[in-house]
PDB file of C-alpha atoms in Angstrom:
ATOM      1  CA  MET W   1     -95.579 105.730 -88.157  1.00  0.00           C
ATOM      2  CA  TRP W   2     -96.104 108.426 -86.107  1.00  0.00           C
ATOM      3  CA  HIS W   3     -94.086 111.693 -84.986  1.00  0.00           C
ATOM      4  CA  ALA W   4     -94.490 113.238 -81.625  1.00  0.00           C
ATOM      5  CA  GLY W   5     -93.133 116.185 -79.513  1.00  0.00           C
ATOM      6  CA  SER W   6     -93.738 116.853 -75.772  1.00  0.00           C
ATOM      7  CA  THR W   7     -94.711 120.074 -74.314  1.00  0.00           C
ATOM      8  CA  ALA W   8     -95.578 118.566 -71.002  1.00  0.00           C
ATOM      9  CA  ARG W   9     -94.610 120.706 -68.331  1.00  0.00           C
ATOM     10  CA  THR W  10     -94.890 120.555 -64.233  1.00  0.00           C
ATOM     11  CA  SER W  11     -95.096 123.302 -61.524  1.00  0.00           C
ATOM     12  CA  SER W  12     -91.669 122.149 -60.677  1.00  0.00           C
ATOM     13  CA  GLY W  13     -90.290 122.224 -63.842  1.00  0.00           C
ATOM     14  CA  SER W  14     -89.741 118.500 -63.354  1.00  0.00           C
ATOM     15  CA  PRO W  15     -90.332 116.072 -65.929  1.00  0.00           C
ATOM     16  CA  SER W  16     -94.069 114.684 -65.564  1.00  0.00           C
ATOM     17  CA  ARG W  17     -95.365 111.100 -66.015  1.00  0.00           C
ATOM     18  CA  GLU W  18     -98.054 109.449 -67.782  1.00  0.00           C
ATOM     19  CA  HIS W  19     -99.901 105.990 -68.059  1.00  0.00           C
ATOM     20  CA  VAL W  20     -99.445 104.246 -71.517  1.00  0.00           C
ATOM     21  CA  ALA W  21    -102.534 102.079 -71.687  1.00  0.00           C
ATOM     22  CA  PRO W  22    -102.177  98.824 -73.944  1.00  0.00           C
ATOM     23  CA  CYS W  23    -102.707  99.532 -77.647  1.00  0.00           C
ATOM     24  CA  ALA W  24    -102.594  95.488 -78.809  1.00  0.00           C
ATOM     25  CA  GLU W  25     -99.429  95.948 -81.280  1.00  0.00           C
ATOM     26  CA  MET W  26     -95.993  96.394 -80.952  1.00  0.00           C
ATOM     27  CA  HIS W  27     -93.953  99.194 -81.460  1.00  0.00           C
ATOM     28  CA  VAL W  28     -90.407 100.837 -82.102  1.00  0.00           C
ATOM     29  CA  ALA W  29     -89.662 104.373 -80.949  1.00  0.00           C
ATOM     30  CA  PHE W  30     -86.527 106.586 -81.468  1.00  0.00           C
ATOM     31  CA  ARG W  31     -85.792 109.802 -79.449  1.00  0.00           C
ATOM     32  CA  LEU W  32     -84.469 112.301 -81.478  1.00  0.00           C
ATOM     33  CA  ARG W  33     -84.133 115.255 -79.083  1.00  0.00           C
ATOM     34  CA  GLY W  34     -84.434 115.194 -75.286  1.00  0.00           C
ATOM     35  CA  PRO W  35     -82.901 112.675 -72.768  1.00  0.00           C
ATOM     36  CA  ALA W  36     -83.038 109.128 -72.951  1.00  0.00           C
ATOM     37  CA  VAL W  37     -86.396 107.048 -72.759  1.00  0.00           C
ATOM     38  CA  ARG W  38     -87.331 106.422 -69.256  1.00  0.00           C
ATOM     39  CA  LEU W  39     -90.112 103.933 -68.383  1.00  0.00           C
ATOM     40  CA  ILE W  40     -91.353 102.829 -65.118  1.00  0.00           C
ATOM     41  CA  ASP W  41     -93.310  99.290 -65.170  1.00  0.00           C
ATOM     42  CA  ALA W  42     -94.094  97.074 -61.854  1.00  0.00           C
ATOM     43  CA  GLY W  43     -92.504  99.934 -59.755  1.00  0.00           C
ATOM     44  CA  ARG W  44     -88.959  99.081 -61.548  1.00  0.00           C
ATOM     45  CA  GLU W  45     -87.762 102.347 -63.742  1.00  0.00           C
ATOM     46  CA  ASP W  46     -85.398 101.397 -66.501  1.00  0.00           C
ATOM     47  CA  ALA W  47     -83.471 104.170 -68.643  1.00  0.00           C
ATOM     48  CA  MET W  48     -84.022 102.522 -72.321  1.00  0.00           C
ATOM     49  CA  GLY W  49     -81.515 104.623 -74.376  1.00  0.00           C
ATOM     50  CA  PHE W  50     -82.953 106.716 -77.234  1.00  0.00           C
ATOM     51  CA  ALA W  51     -84.419 103.477 -79.336  1.00  0.00           C
ATOM     52  CA  VAL W  52     -86.384 101.298 -77.897  1.00  0.00           C
ATOM     53  CA  ALA W  53     -88.748  98.246 -79.071  1.00  0.00           C
ATOM     54  CA  GLY W  54     -92.131  97.502 -77.164  1.00  0.00           C
ATOM     55  CA  GLY W  55     -93.912  94.110 -77.052  1.00  0.00           C
ATOM     56  CA  MET W  56     -97.519  93.193 -76.973  1.00  0.00           C
ATOM     57  CA  ARG W  57     -98.832  93.610 -73.167  1.00  0.00           C
ATOM     58  CA  ALA W  58    -101.788  93.771 -71.118  1.00  0.00           C
ATOM     59  CA  GLY W  59    -101.164  96.375 -68.860  1.00  0.00           C
ATOM     60  CA  TYR W  60    -100.011  99.638 -68.608  1.00  0.00           C
ATOM     61  CA  TYR W  61     -96.516 101.005 -68.039  1.00  0.00           C
ATOM     62  CA  VAL W  62     -95.495 104.614 -67.030  1.00  0.00           C
ATOM     63  CA  LYS W  63     -93.279 106.806 -68.994  1.00  0.00           C
ATOM     64  CA  GLU W  64     -91.281 109.873 -68.163  1.00  0.00           C
ATOM     65  CA  VAL W  65     -92.421 112.882 -70.025  1.00  0.00           C
ATOM     66  CA  VAL W  66     -89.837 115.927 -70.490  1.00  0.00           C
ATOM     67  CA  PRO W  67     -90.564 118.737 -72.423  1.00  0.00           C
ATOM     68  CA  GLY W  68     -89.192 119.780 -75.895  1.00  0.00           C
ATOM     69  CA  THR W  69     -88.612 115.855 -76.757  1.00  0.00           C
ATOM     70  CA  ILE W  70     -89.040 114.666 -80.508  1.00  0.00           C
ATOM     71  CA  THR W  71     -89.685 111.241 -80.720  1.00  0.00           C
ATOM     72  CA  VAL W  72     -90.866 109.204 -83.977  1.00  0.00           C
ATOM     73  CA  GLY W  73     -92.005 105.447 -84.032  1.00  0.00           C
ATOM     74  CA  ALA W  74     -93.726 103.031 -85.871  1.00  0.00           C
ATOM     75  CA  GLN W  75     -96.532 100.318 -84.905  1.00  0.00           C
ATOM     76  CA  PHE W  76     -96.487  96.896 -86.290  1.00  0.00           C
ATOM     77  CA  ARG W  77     -99.037  94.357 -87.192  1.00  0.00           C
ATOM     78  CA  HIS W  78     -99.242  90.906 -85.925  1.00  0.00           C
ATOM     79  CA  GLY W  79     -96.493  88.687 -87.851  1.00  0.00           C
ATOM     80  CA  ALA W  80     -93.969  91.913 -88.161  1.00  0.00           C
ATOM     81  CA  ALA W  81     -91.987  91.089 -84.863  1.00  0.00           C
ATOM     82  CA  ARG W  82     -89.864  88.140 -86.755  1.00  0.00           C
ATOM     83  CA  ALA W  83     -89.526  89.699 -89.944  1.00  0.00           C
ATOM     84  CA  LEU W  84     -88.463  93.065 -88.514  1.00  0.00           C
ATOM     85  CA  LEU W  85     -87.122  92.381 -85.150  1.00  0.00           C
ATOM     86  CA  GLY W  86     -85.458  89.016 -85.703  1.00  0.00           C
ATOM     87  CA  VAL W  87     -87.768  87.470 -82.542  1.00  0.00           C
ATOM     88  CA  PRO W  88     -91.241  85.963 -81.936  1.00  0.00           C
ATOM     89  CA  ALA W  89     -93.671  88.109 -80.400  1.00  0.00           C
ATOM     90  CA  ASP W  90     -94.059  86.226 -77.292  1.00  0.00           C
ATOM     91  CA  GLU W  91     -90.229  86.884 -76.519  1.00  0.00           C
ATOM     92  CA  LEU W  92     -91.104  90.860 -76.229  1.00  0.00           C
ATOM     93  CA  ALA W  93     -94.408  90.457 -74.644  1.00  0.00           C
ATOM     94  CA  GLY W  94     -95.067  92.501 -71.756  1.00  0.00           C
ATOM     95  CA  ARG W  95     -91.547  94.492 -71.942  1.00  0.00           C
ATOM     96  CA  HIS W  96     -89.282  96.831 -73.701  1.00  0.00           C
ATOM     97  CA  VAL W  97     -85.746  96.025 -74.886  1.00  0.00           C
ATOM     98  CA  ARG W  98     -83.368  98.446 -76.404  1.00  0.00           C
ATOM     99  CA  LEU W  99     -83.452  98.253 -80.395  1.00  0.00           C
ATOM    100  CA  GLY W 100     -79.538  98.013 -79.678  1.00  0.00           C
ATOM    101  CA  ASP W 101     -79.844  94.746 -78.217  1.00  0.00           C
ATOM    102  CA  LEU W 102     -81.671  93.487 -81.280  1.00  0.00           C
ATOM    103  CA  TRP W 103     -80.178  95.242 -84.171  1.00  0.00           C
ATOM    104  CA  GLY W 104     -76.705  95.953 -82.898  1.00  0.00           C
ATOM    105  CA  ASP W 105     -75.907  99.433 -81.430  1.00  0.00           C
ATOM    106  CA  ALA W 106     -74.093 100.534 -84.692  1.00  0.00           C
ATOM    107  CA  VAL W 107     -77.315  99.988 -86.612  1.00  0.00           C
ATOM    108  CA  VAL W 108     -79.298 101.818 -84.269  1.00  0.00           C
ATOM    109  CA  ASN W 109     -76.878 104.826 -83.718  1.00  0.00           C
ATOM    110  CA  ALA W 110     -76.543 105.189 -87.664  1.00  0.00           C
ATOM    111  CA  VAL W 111     -80.104 105.760 -88.486  1.00  0.00           C
ATOM    112  CA  LEU W 112     -80.453 107.956 -85.092  1.00  0.00           C
ATOM    113  CA  SER W 113     -77.926 110.275 -86.513  1.00  0.00           C
ATOM    114  CA  GLU W 114     -79.842 110.504 -90.139  1.00  0.00           C
ATOM    115  CA  LEU W 115     -83.399 110.917 -88.178  1.00  0.00           C
ATOM    116  CA  GLN W 116     -81.585 113.610 -86.047  1.00  0.00           C
ATOM    117  CA  ALA W 117     -80.212 115.215 -88.983  1.00  0.00           C
ATOM    118  CA  ALA W 118     -83.657 115.797 -90.537  1.00  0.00           C
ATOM    119  CA  ARG W 119     -85.269 119.071 -90.140  1.00  0.00           C
ATOM    120  CA  GLN W 120     -88.636 118.151 -91.217  1.00  0.00           C
ATOM    121  CA  GLU W 121     -91.284 115.732 -90.008  1.00  0.00           C
ATOM    122  CA  GLU W 122     -92.002 114.443 -93.469  1.00  0.00           C
ATOM    123  CA  GLU W 123     -88.240 113.768 -93.853  1.00  0.00           C
ATOM    124  CA  ARG W 124     -87.972 111.971 -90.635  1.00  0.00           C
ATOM    125  CA  LEU W 125     -90.748 109.573 -91.588  1.00  0.00           C
ATOM    126  CA  ARG W 126     -89.566 108.978 -94.856  1.00  0.00           C
ATOM    127  CA  ILE W 127     -86.015 108.071 -93.369  1.00  0.00           C
ATOM    128  CA  LEU W 128     -87.686 105.996 -90.996  1.00  0.00           C
ATOM    129  CA  GLU W 129     -90.049 104.059 -93.397  1.00  0.00           C
ATOM    130  CA  THR W 130     -86.849 103.230 -95.766  1.00  0.00           C
ATOM    131  CA  PHE W 131     -84.927 102.107 -92.966  1.00  0.00           C
ATOM    132  CA  LEU W 132     -87.513  99.648 -91.569  1.00  0.00           C
ATOM    133  CA  LEU W 133     -88.470  98.309 -95.126  1.00  0.00           C
ATOM    134  CA  ALA W 134     -84.803  97.572 -95.445  1.00  0.00           C
ATOM    135  CA  ARG W 135     -84.701  95.615 -92.170  1.00  0.00           C
ATOM    136  CA  VAL W 136     -87.624  93.305 -93.435  1.00  0.00           C
ATOM    137  CA  ARG W 137     -86.166  89.866 -93.688  1.00  0.00           C
ATOM    138  CA  PRO W 138     -87.900  86.826 -95.183  1.00  0.00           C
ATOM    139  CA  VAL W 139     -89.620  84.652 -92.945  1.00  0.00           C
ATOM    140  CA  ARG W 140     -92.008  81.937 -92.770  1.00  0.00           C
ATOM    141  CA  GLY W 141     -95.596  83.297 -92.694  1.00  0.00           C
ATOM    142  CA  MET W 142     -98.220  83.340 -89.803  1.00  0.00           C
ATOM    143  CA  HIS W 143     -99.489  79.919 -88.931  1.00  0.00           C
ATOM    144  CA  PRO W 144    -102.606  79.724 -90.602  1.00  0.00           C
ATOM    145  CA  ALA W 145    -104.720  78.967 -87.361  1.00  0.00           C
ATOM    146  CA  VAL W 146    -103.613  82.193 -86.154  1.00  0.00           C
ATOM    147  CA  ALA W 147    -104.020  84.353 -89.433  1.00  0.00           C
ATOM    148  CA  GLY W 148    -107.621  82.833 -89.541  1.00  0.00           C
ATOM    149  CA  ALA W 149    -108.448  83.607 -85.974  1.00  0.00           C
ATOM    150  CA  LEU W 150    -107.267  87.225 -86.509  1.00  0.00           C
ATOM    151  CA  ALA W 151    -108.891  87.840 -89.764  1.00  0.00           C
ATOM    152  CA  GLY W 152    -112.332  89.972 -88.396  1.00  0.00           C
ATOM    153  CA  PHE W 153    -111.100  89.016 -84.771  1.00  0.00           C
ATOM    154  CA  ASP W 154    -114.294  89.524 -82.528  1.00  0.00           C
ATOM    155  CA  PRO W 155    -113.200  90.224 -79.072  1.00  0.00           C
ATOM    156  CA  ASP W 156    -116.693  88.952 -78.032  1.00  0.00           C
ATOM    157  CA  ALA W 157    -116.381  85.571 -79.626  1.00  0.00           C
ATOM    158  CA  ALA W 158    -116.006  82.377 -77.675  1.00  0.00           C
ATOM    159  CA  ILE W 159    -112.417  81.302 -77.686  1.00  0.00           C
ATOM    160  CA  GLY W 160    -113.505  77.637 -78.294  1.00  0.00           C
ATOM    161  CA  SER W 161    -115.462  78.838 -81.508  1.00  0.00           C
ATOM    162  CA  LEU W 162    -111.841  80.216 -82.832  1.00  0.00           C
ATOM    163  CA  VAL W 163    -110.293  76.720 -81.733  1.00  0.00           C
ATOM    164  CA  GLU W 164    -112.822  75.061 -83.493  1.00  0.00           C
ATOM    165  CA  ARG W 165    -112.532  77.120 -87.079  1.00  0.00           C
ATOM    166  CA  SER W 166    -108.459  76.570 -86.285  1.00  0.00           C
ATOM    167  CA  GLY W 167    -108.267  72.736 -87.003  1.00  0.00           C
ATOM    168  CA  VAL W 168    -105.679  72.210 -84.329  1.00  0.00           C
ATOM    169  CA  SER W 169    -106.011  71.273 -80.886  1.00  0.00           C
ATOM    170  CA  HIS W 170    -106.936  73.841 -77.704  1.00  0.00           C
ATOM    171  CA  ARG W 171    -103.443  73.313 -76.392  1.00  0.00           C
ATOM    172  CA  THR W 172    -101.806  73.928 -79.836  1.00  0.00           C
ATOM    173  CA  PHE W 173    -104.048  76.936 -80.878  1.00  0.00           C
ATOM    174  CA  ILE W 174    -103.271  78.811 -77.364  1.00  0.00           C
ATOM    175  CA  SER W 175     -99.551  78.055 -77.788  1.00  0.00           C
ATOM    176  CA  LEU W 176     -99.500  78.970 -81.543  1.00  0.00           C
ATOM    177  CA  PHE W 177    -101.347  82.282 -80.940  1.00  0.00           C
ATOM    178  CA  ARG W 178     -98.946  83.494 -78.010  1.00  0.00           C
ATOM    179  CA  HIS W 179     -96.235  82.791 -80.263  1.00  0.00           C
ATOM    180  CA  GLU W 180     -97.302  84.522 -82.769  1.00  0.00           C
ATOM    181  CA  VAL W 181     -99.393  87.420 -81.310  1.00  0.00           C
ATOM    182  CA  GLY W 182     -97.605  87.903 -78.062  1.00  0.00           C
ATOM    183  CA  LEU W 183    -100.574  87.472 -75.757  1.00  0.00           C
ATOM    184  CA  PRO W 184    -103.021  84.561 -75.431  1.00  0.00           C
ATOM    185  CA  PRO W 185    -106.327  84.614 -77.256  1.00  0.00           C
ATOM    186  CA  LYS W 186    -108.257  85.258 -74.113  1.00  0.00           C
ATOM    187  CA  LEU W 187    -106.066  88.089 -73.096  1.00  0.00           C
ATOM    188  CA  TYR W 188    -105.856  89.692 -76.413  1.00  0.00           C
ATOM    189  CA  ALA W 189    -109.535  89.626 -76.526  1.00  0.00           C
ATOM    190  CA  ARG W 190    -109.799  91.495 -73.432  1.00  0.00           C
ATOM    191  CA  VAL W 191    -107.011  94.150 -74.875  1.00  0.00           C
ATOM    192  CA  SER W 192    -109.076  94.259 -78.077  1.00  0.00           C
ATOM    193  CA  ARG W 193    -112.110  94.968 -75.968  1.00  0.00           C
ATOM    194  CA  PHE W 194    -110.721  97.584 -74.048  1.00  0.00           C
ATOM    195  CA  GLN W 195    -109.290  99.352 -77.306  1.00  0.00           C
ATOM    196  CA  ARG W 196    -112.967  99.099 -78.587  1.00  0.00           C
ATOM    197  CA  MET W 197    -114.269 100.793 -75.713  1.00  0.00           C
ATOM    198  CA  LEU W 198    -111.641 103.844 -75.747  1.00  0.00           C
ATOM    199  CA  LYS W 199    -112.018 104.450 -79.441  1.00  0.00           C
ATOM    200  CA  GLN W 200    -115.935 104.940 -78.586  1.00  0.00           C
ATOM    201  CA  LEU W 201    -115.388 107.133 -75.478  1.00  0.00           C
ATOM    202  CA  GLU W 202    -113.225 109.270 -77.615  1.00  0.00           C
ATOM    203  CA  ALA W 203    -116.161 109.671 -79.952  1.00  0.00           C
ATOM    204  CA  ASP W 204    -118.214 110.184 -77.361  1.00  0.00           C
ATOM    205  CA  PRO W 205    -116.599 111.738 -74.254  1.00  0.00           C
ATOM    206  CA  ALA W 206    -119.660 112.216 -72.473  1.00  0.00           C
ATOM    207  CA  ILE W 207    -121.110 109.111 -72.766  1.00  0.00           C
ATOM    208  CA  GLU W 208    -123.002 107.221 -69.849  1.00  0.00           C
ATOM    209  CA  TRP W 209    -120.474 104.713 -68.285  1.00  0.00           C
ATOM    210  CA  ALA W 210    -123.126 101.892 -68.182  1.00  0.00           C
ATOM    211  CA  THR W 211    -124.085 102.551 -71.847  1.00  0.00           C
ATOM    212  CA  LEU W 212    -120.534 102.654 -73.141  1.00  0.00           C
ATOM    213  CA  ALA W 213    -120.003  99.238 -70.812  1.00  0.00           C
ATOM    214  CA  MET W 214    -122.944  97.590 -72.570  1.00  0.00           C
ATOM    215  CA  ASP W 215    -121.996  99.045 -76.171  1.00  0.00           C
ATOM    216  CA  ALA W 216    -118.327  97.680 -75.367  1.00  0.00           C
ATOM    217  CA  GLY W 217    -119.187  94.019 -74.347  1.00  0.00           C
ATOM    218  CA  TYR W 218    -118.618  94.328 -70.877  1.00  0.00           C
ATOM    219  CA  SER W 219    -120.987  92.193 -68.571  1.00  0.00           C
ATOM    220  CA  ASP W 220    -122.014  94.917 -66.436  1.00  0.00           C
ATOM    221  CA  GLN W 221    -120.440  98.462 -65.223  1.00  0.00           C
ATOM    222  CA  ALA W 222    -118.696  96.877 -62.342  1.00  0.00           C
ATOM    223  CA  HIS W 223    -116.495  94.580 -64.861  1.00  0.00           C
ATOM    224  CA  PHE W 224    -115.914  97.657 -67.102  1.00  0.00           C
ATOM    225  CA  THR W 225    -114.507  99.789 -64.259  1.00  0.00           C
ATOM    226  CA  ARG W 226    -112.186  96.595 -62.912  1.00  0.00           C
ATOM    227  CA  GLU W 227    -110.960  96.047 -66.661  1.00  0.00           C
ATOM    228  CA  PHE W 228    -110.349 100.038 -67.293  1.00  0.00           C
ATOM    229  CA  HIS W 229    -108.157 100.379 -64.056  1.00  0.00           C
ATOM    230  CA  GLU W 230    -106.279  97.455 -64.703  1.00  0.00           C
ATOM    231  CA  PHE W 231    -105.565  98.530 -68.236  1.00  0.00           C
ATOM    232  CA  ALA W 232    -105.457 102.270 -67.771  1.00  0.00           C
ATOM    233  CA  GLY W 233    -104.370 102.517 -64.113  1.00  0.00           C
ATOM    234  CA  VAL W 234    -106.926 105.073 -63.155  1.00  0.00           C
ATOM    235  CA  THR W 235    -110.968 104.728 -62.849  1.00  0.00           C
ATOM    236  CA  PRO W 236    -113.162 105.949 -65.670  1.00  0.00           C
ATOM    237  CA  GLU W 237    -114.064 109.013 -64.016  1.00  0.00           C
ATOM    238  CA  ALA W 238    -110.451 109.898 -63.458  1.00  0.00           C
ATOM    239  CA  TYR W 239    -109.718 109.257 -66.953  1.00  0.00           C
ATOM    240  CA  ARG W 240    -112.833 111.537 -67.965  1.00  0.00           C
ATOM    241  CA  ARG W 241    -111.423 114.413 -65.535  1.00  0.00           C
ATOM    242  CA  ILE W 242    -107.952 114.004 -67.230  1.00  0.00           C
ATOM    243  CA  ALA W 243    -109.225 114.048 -70.682  1.00  0.00           C
ATOM    244  CA  PRO W 244    -106.127 112.614 -72.157  1.00  0.00           C
ATOM    245  CA  GLY W 245    -105.184 114.552 -75.597  1.00  0.00           C
ATOM    246  CA  ALA W 246    -104.344 110.832 -77.009  1.00  0.00           C
ATOM    247  CA  ALA W 247    -106.227 108.183 -75.744  1.00  0.00           C
ATOM    248  CA  HIS W 248    -103.789 105.813 -74.657  1.00  0.00           C
ATOM    249  CA  HIS W 249    -101.261 108.134 -73.127  1.00  0.00           C
ATOM    250  CA  ILE W 250    -103.008 109.364 -69.521  1.00  0.00           C
ATOM    251  CA  PRO W 251    -101.259 112.146 -67.768  1.00  0.00           C
ATOM    252  CA  VAL W 252    -100.817 111.529 -63.943  1.00  0.00           C
ATOM    253  CA  ASN W 253     -99.196 113.546 -61.148  1.00  0.00           C
ATOM    254  CA  SER W 254     -97.552 111.192 -58.960  1.00  0.00           C
ATOM    255  CA  VAL W 255     -94.255 110.356 -57.376  1.00  0.00           C
ATOM    256  CA  GLN W 256     -95.732 106.919 -55.737  1.00  0.00           C
ATOM    257  CA  ASP W 257     -95.325 103.609 -57.107  1.00  0.00           C
ATOM    258  CA  PRO W 258     -97.630 103.934 -60.289  1.00  0.00           C
ATOM    259  CA  ARG W 259     -99.215 100.518 -59.391  1.00  0.00           C
ATOM    260  CA  ARG W 260    -100.686 101.668 -56.329  1.00  0.00           C
ATOM    261  CA  ILE W 261    -102.375 104.766 -57.925  1.00  0.00           C
ATOM    262  CA  ARG W 262    -106.045 104.837 -57.438  1.00  0.00           C
ATOM    263  CA  ARG W 263    -107.981 107.841 -58.346  1.00  0.00           C
TER     264      ARG W 263
END
C-alpha cells in the first residue's frame, strides 16, 4: 500500500503531467484531497472520479498532476483481481475503470468518506487495509500452470520452456496466463525486464547505457532504447535529464498528444 501527496507546479500554475510507466501489477487508488483523477491514454482524456482501478498494462499512460492532492492506494499480486475486484485480470488489462463501476458507488463513497476524515497517514493506510481485506471473496485459486510459471519468473527464459513445464498445450498456456495475469507471457516478460532495468538504473543513475542494456537482458543498445521509449514515453537520455523522484512517474511538460512526444 502507498500514500502520496503532490507538490508539482508549473510556471503558469496549471496542472502538470507525468508519464506513468508500467509496473507489472494491478492497483487501486483513492483521491482524498484535490480534483478528480484525470488520465490520458492514446490521446483520450478521461475524468475517472475519486476512486480508480488500473489493470496490467504494457505501455505508459499520462496522469494530470495537481498540487496539494493526497492519494492512497494499493498494488495487487497476481491472482487478486477476481478475489478483490470481482473480475479476471484480462478484463481490466490496459485500462482504468471507476471503482464504483466494480463495487458500487455506495460502497466506494463510504470508504472515501472514512479515508478523507482520517488525519494521519498511518490511519488512512489502516482504514484502506481493513477495507480491502473485507472485500476479499472466496474464489478458485490460480491455475497451477500459471502459478508455476510465475514462481521465480525469469523474463529472459524462453516461453517454450514455461509451456513445457506447465503440462498444457501452448495455446492453452497463453490463454490461461493472459486470463490470470492480464498480459500474454511474452509481453509480461518484456514489462518485467523493463522493471528490472529501472531498478538497476535507480540504484546506479550514472550507469553506462550499454552496460545497463546488457545487464538487463536486452539484445543490444538499440533494442534497449526502443523498449525504453515504448514503455516510458521518453528516451533513456531524456529520462536521465528528468531524474524522476519515483522511477515510474516521469514528469513531462507538453500539451501535445502524449503518444507523439519524443525527447
